[in-house]
PDB file of C-alpha atoms in Angstrom:
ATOM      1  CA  UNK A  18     123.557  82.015-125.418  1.00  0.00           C
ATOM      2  CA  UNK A  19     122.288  85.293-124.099  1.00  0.00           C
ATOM      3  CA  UNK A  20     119.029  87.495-125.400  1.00  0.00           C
ATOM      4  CA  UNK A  21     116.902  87.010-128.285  1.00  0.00           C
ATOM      5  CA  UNK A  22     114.423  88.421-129.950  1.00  0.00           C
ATOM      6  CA  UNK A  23     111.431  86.174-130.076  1.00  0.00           C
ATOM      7  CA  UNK A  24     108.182  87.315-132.549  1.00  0.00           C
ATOM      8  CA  UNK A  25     105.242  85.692-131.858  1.00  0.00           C
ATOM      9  CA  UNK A  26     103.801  85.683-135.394  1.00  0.00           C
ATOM     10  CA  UNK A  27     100.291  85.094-133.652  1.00  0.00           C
ATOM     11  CA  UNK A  28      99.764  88.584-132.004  1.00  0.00           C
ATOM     12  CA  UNK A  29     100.081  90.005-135.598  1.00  0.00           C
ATOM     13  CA  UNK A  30      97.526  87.827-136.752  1.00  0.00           C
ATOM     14  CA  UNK A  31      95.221  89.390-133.816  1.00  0.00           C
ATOM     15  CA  UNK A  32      95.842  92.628-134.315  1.00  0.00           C
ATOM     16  CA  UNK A  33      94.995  92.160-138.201  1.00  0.00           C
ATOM     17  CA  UNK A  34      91.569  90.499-137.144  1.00  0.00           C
ATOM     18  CA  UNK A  35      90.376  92.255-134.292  1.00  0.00           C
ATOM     19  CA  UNK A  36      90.920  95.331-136.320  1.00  0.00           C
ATOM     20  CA  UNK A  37      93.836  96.947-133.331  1.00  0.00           C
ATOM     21  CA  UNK A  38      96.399  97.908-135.866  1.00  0.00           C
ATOM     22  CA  UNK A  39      95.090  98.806-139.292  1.00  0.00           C
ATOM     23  CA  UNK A  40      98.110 100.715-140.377  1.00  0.00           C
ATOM     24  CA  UNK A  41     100.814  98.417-142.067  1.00  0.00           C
ATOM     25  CA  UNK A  42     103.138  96.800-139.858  1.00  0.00           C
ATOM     26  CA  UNK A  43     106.572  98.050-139.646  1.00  0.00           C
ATOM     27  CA  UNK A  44     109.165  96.376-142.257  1.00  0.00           C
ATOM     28  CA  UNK A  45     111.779  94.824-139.753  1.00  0.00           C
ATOM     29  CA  UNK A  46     115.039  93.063-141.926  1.00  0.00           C
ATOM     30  CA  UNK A  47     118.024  91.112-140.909  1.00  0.00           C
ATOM     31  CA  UNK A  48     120.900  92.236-143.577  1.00  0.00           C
ATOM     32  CA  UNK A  49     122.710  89.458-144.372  1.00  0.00           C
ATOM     33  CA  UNK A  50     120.382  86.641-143.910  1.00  0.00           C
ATOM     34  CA  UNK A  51     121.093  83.742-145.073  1.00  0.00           C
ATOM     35  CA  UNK A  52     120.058  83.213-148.766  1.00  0.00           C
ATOM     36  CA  UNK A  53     118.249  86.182-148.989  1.00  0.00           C
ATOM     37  CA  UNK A  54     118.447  88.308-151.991  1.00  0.00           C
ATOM     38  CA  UNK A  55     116.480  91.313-151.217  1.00  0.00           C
ATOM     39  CA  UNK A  56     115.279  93.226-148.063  1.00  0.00           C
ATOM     40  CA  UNK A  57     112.747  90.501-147.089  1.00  0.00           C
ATOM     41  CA  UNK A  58     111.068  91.571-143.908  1.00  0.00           C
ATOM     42  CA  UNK A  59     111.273  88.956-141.098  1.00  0.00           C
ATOM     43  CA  UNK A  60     107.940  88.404-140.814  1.00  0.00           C
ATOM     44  CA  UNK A  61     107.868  87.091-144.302  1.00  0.00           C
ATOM     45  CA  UNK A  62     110.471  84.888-144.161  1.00  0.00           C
ATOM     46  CA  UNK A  63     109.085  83.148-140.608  1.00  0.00           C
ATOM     47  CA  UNK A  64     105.524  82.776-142.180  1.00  0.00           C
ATOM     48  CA  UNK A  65     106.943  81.038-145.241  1.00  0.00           C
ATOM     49  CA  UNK A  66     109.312  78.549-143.244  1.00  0.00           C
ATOM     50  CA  UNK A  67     106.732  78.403-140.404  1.00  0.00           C
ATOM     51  CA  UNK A  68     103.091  78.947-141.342  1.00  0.00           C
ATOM     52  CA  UNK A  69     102.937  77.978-145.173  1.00  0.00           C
ATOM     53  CA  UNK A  70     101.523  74.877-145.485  1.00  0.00           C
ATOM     54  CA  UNK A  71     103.934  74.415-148.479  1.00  0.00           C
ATOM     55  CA  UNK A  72     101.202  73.227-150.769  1.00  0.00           C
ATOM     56  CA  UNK A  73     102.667  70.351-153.688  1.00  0.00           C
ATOM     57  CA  UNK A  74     100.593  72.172-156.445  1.00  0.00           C
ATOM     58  CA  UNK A  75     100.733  75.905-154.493  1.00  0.00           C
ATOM     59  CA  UNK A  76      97.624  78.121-155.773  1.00  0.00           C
ATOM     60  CA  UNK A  77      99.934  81.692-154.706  1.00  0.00           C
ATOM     61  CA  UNK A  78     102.702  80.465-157.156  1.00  0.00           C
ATOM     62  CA  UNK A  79      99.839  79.447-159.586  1.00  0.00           C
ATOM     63  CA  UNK A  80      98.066  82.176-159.922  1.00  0.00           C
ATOM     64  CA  UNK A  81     101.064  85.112-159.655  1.00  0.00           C
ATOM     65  CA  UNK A  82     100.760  87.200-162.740  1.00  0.00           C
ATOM     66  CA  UNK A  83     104.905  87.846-162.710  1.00  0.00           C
ATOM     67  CA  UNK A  84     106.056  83.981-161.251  1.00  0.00           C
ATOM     68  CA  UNK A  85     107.746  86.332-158.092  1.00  0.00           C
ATOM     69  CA  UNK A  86     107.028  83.368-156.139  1.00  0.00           C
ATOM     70  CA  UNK A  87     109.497  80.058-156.361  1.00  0.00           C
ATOM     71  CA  UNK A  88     110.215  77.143-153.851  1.00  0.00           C
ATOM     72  CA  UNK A  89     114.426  77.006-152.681  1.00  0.00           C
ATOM     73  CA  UNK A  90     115.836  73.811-152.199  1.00  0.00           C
ATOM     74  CA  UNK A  91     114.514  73.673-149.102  1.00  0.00           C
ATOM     75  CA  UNK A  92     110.725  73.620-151.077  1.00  0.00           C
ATOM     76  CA  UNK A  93     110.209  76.910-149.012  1.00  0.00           C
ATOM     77  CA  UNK A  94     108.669  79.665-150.851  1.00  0.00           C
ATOM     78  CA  UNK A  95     110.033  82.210-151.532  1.00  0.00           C
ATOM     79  CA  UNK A  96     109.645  86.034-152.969  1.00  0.00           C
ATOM     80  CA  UNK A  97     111.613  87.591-155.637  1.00  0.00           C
ATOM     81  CA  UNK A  98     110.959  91.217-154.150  1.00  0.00           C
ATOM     82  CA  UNK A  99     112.155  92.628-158.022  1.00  0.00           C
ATOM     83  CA  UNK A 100     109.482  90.945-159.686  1.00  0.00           C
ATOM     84  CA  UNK A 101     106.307  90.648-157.240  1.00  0.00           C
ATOM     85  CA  UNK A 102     103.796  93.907-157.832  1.00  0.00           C
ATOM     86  CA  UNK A 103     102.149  93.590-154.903  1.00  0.00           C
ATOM     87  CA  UNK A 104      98.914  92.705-156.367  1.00  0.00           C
ATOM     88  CA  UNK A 105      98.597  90.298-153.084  1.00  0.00           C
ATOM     89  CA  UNK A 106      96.314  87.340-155.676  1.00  0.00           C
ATOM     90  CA  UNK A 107      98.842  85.043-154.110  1.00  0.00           C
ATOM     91  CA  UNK A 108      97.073  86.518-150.789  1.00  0.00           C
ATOM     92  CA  UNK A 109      94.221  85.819-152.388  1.00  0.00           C
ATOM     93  CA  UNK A 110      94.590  82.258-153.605  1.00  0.00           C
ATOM     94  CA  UNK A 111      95.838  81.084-150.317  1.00  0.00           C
ATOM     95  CA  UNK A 112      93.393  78.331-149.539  1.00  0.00           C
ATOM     96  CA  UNK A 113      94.766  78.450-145.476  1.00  0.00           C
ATOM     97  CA  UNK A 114      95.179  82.269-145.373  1.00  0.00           C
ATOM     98  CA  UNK A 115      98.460  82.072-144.982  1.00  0.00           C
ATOM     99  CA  UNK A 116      99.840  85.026-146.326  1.00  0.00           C
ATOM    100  CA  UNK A 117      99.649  88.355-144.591  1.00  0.00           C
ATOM    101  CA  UNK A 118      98.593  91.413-147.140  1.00  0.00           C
ATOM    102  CA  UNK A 119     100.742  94.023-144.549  1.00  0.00           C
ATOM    103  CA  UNK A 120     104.410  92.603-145.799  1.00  0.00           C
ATOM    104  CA  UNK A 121     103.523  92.624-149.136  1.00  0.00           C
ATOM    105  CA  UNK A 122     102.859  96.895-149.270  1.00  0.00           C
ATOM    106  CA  UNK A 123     105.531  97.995-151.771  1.00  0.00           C
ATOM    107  CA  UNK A 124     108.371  99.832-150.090  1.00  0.00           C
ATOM    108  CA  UNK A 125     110.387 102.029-152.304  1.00  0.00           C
ATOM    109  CA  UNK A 126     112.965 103.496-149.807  1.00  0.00           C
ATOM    110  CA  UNK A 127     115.001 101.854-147.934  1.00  0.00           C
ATOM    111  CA  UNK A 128     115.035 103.686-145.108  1.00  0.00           C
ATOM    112  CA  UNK A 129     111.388 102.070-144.189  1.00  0.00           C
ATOM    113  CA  UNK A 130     113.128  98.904-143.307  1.00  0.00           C
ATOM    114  CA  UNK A 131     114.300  98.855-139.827  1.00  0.00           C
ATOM    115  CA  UNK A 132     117.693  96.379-139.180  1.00  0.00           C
ATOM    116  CA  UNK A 133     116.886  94.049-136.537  1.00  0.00           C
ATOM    117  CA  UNK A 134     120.461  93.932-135.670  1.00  0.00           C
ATOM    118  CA  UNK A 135     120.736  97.353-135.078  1.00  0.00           C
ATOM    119  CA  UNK A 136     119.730  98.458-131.631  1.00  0.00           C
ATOM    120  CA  UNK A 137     117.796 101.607-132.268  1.00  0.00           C
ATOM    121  CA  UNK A 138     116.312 100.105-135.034  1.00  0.00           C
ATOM    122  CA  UNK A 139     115.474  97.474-132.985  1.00  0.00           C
ATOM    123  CA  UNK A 140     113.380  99.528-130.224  1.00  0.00           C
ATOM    124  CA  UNK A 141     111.546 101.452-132.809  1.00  0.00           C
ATOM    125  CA  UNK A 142     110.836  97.844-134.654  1.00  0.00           C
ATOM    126  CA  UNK A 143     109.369  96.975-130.955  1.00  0.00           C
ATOM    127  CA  UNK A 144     107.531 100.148-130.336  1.00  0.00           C
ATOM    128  CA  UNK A 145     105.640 100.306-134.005  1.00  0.00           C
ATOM    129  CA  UNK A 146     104.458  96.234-133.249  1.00  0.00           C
ATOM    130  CA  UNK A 147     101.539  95.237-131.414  1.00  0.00           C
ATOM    131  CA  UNK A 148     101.264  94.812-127.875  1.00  0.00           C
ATOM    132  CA  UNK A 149     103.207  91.592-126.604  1.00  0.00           C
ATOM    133  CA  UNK A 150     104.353  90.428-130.472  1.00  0.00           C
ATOM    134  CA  UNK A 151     107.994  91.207-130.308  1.00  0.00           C
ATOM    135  CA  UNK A 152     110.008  90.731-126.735  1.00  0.00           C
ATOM    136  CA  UNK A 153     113.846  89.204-125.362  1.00  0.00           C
ATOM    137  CA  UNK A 154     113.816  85.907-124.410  1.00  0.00           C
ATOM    138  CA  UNK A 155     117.182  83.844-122.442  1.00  0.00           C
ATOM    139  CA  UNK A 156     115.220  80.897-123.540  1.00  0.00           C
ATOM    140  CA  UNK A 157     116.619  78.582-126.309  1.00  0.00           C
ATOM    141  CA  UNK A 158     114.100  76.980-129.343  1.00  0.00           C
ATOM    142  CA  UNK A 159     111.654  74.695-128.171  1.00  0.00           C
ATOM    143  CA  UNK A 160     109.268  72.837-130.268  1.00  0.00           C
ATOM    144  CA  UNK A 161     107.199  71.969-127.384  1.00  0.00           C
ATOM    145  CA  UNK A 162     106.831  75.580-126.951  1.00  0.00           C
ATOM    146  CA  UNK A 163     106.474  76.126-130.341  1.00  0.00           C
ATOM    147  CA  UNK A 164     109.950  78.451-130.637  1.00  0.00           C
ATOM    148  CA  UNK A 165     111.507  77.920-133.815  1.00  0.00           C
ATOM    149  CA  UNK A 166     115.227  79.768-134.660  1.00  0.00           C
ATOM    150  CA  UNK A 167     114.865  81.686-137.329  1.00  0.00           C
ATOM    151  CA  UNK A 168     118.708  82.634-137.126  1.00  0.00           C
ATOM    152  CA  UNK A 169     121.026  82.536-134.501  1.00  0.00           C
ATOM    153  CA  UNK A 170     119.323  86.219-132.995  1.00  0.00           C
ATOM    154  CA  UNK A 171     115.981  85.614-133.428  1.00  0.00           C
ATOM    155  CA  UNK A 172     113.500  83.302-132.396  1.00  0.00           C
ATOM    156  CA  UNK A 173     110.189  82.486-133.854  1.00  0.00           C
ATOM    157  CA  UNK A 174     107.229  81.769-131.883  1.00  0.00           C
ATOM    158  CA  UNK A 175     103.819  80.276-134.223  1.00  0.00           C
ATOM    159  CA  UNK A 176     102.318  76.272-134.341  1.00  0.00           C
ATOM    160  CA  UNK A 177     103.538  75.488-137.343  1.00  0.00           C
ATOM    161  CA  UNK A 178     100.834  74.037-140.212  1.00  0.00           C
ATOM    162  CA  UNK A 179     102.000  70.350-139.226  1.00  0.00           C
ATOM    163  CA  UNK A 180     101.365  70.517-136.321  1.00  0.00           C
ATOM    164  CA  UNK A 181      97.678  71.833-136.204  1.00  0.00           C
ATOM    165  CA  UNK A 182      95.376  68.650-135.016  1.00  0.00           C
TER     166      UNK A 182
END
């Protein structure tokens, strides 16, 4: 199939708790995703199809002030980026801590996303992340491996909530 990029979702989750990268972590998009309607970063869209635990009575959808936050057909949830205010109670409410405050900072320009697909973009998406959290990879999925497509590019690497014994 050639090179992907794989994220490992867990080095972010480091770096947020050991304190590494306190600055907000760089908005990386894929334009044209598939029912997407908005510049959703990719991080957000892995850690709602991967990590969310995809609560039956959710406490983030409860509790946000401007009901931004919806399940798809899929019963993935989702962000509607024109109503959220980044107030981050869904953070908040999270009983798993889930949700990562970083990709819900309130972009206004679009230049602060960087496209994924675009190869400059790209290397400047790879630079800005923490050590070891975004790479190329020959390798296909594997849930054994716990590598999860997110599209046909990119490849997500995180234990999903299911599987957590």
């Amino acid at each position: 199939m050639g090179k992907r990029v794989i994220i490992d979702l867990s080095k972010f989750r480091d770096c947020r708790t050991t304190g590494e990268c306190d600055n907000p972590q760089p908005a990386g998009v894929w334009l044209g995703f598939p029912d997407n309607t908005g510049l959703k970063t990719i991080r957000e869209l892995a850690i709602f199809q991967f990590t969310c635990r995809k609560c039956e009575d959710a406490p983030c959808m409860t509790v946000c002030p401007t009901d931004a936050l919806e399940r798809n057909k899929d019963g993935i949830i989702t962000r509607a980026l024109n109503l959220c205010i980044s107030c981050k109670s869904c953070v908040t409410a999270c009983p798993f801590g889930t949700l990562m405050t970083d990709f819900f900072t309130f972009t206004t320009h679009v230049d602060d996303y960087l496209d994924l697909a675009d190869e400059d973009d790209l290397k400047k998406f790879m630079d800005q992340c923490p050590e070891g959290a975004v790479g190329f990879t020959d390798n296909e999925a594997s849930e054994d491996e716990n590598i999860y497509p997110l599209n046909e590019k990119i490849l997500i690497k995180e234990v999903p909530w299911d599987k957590l014994k």
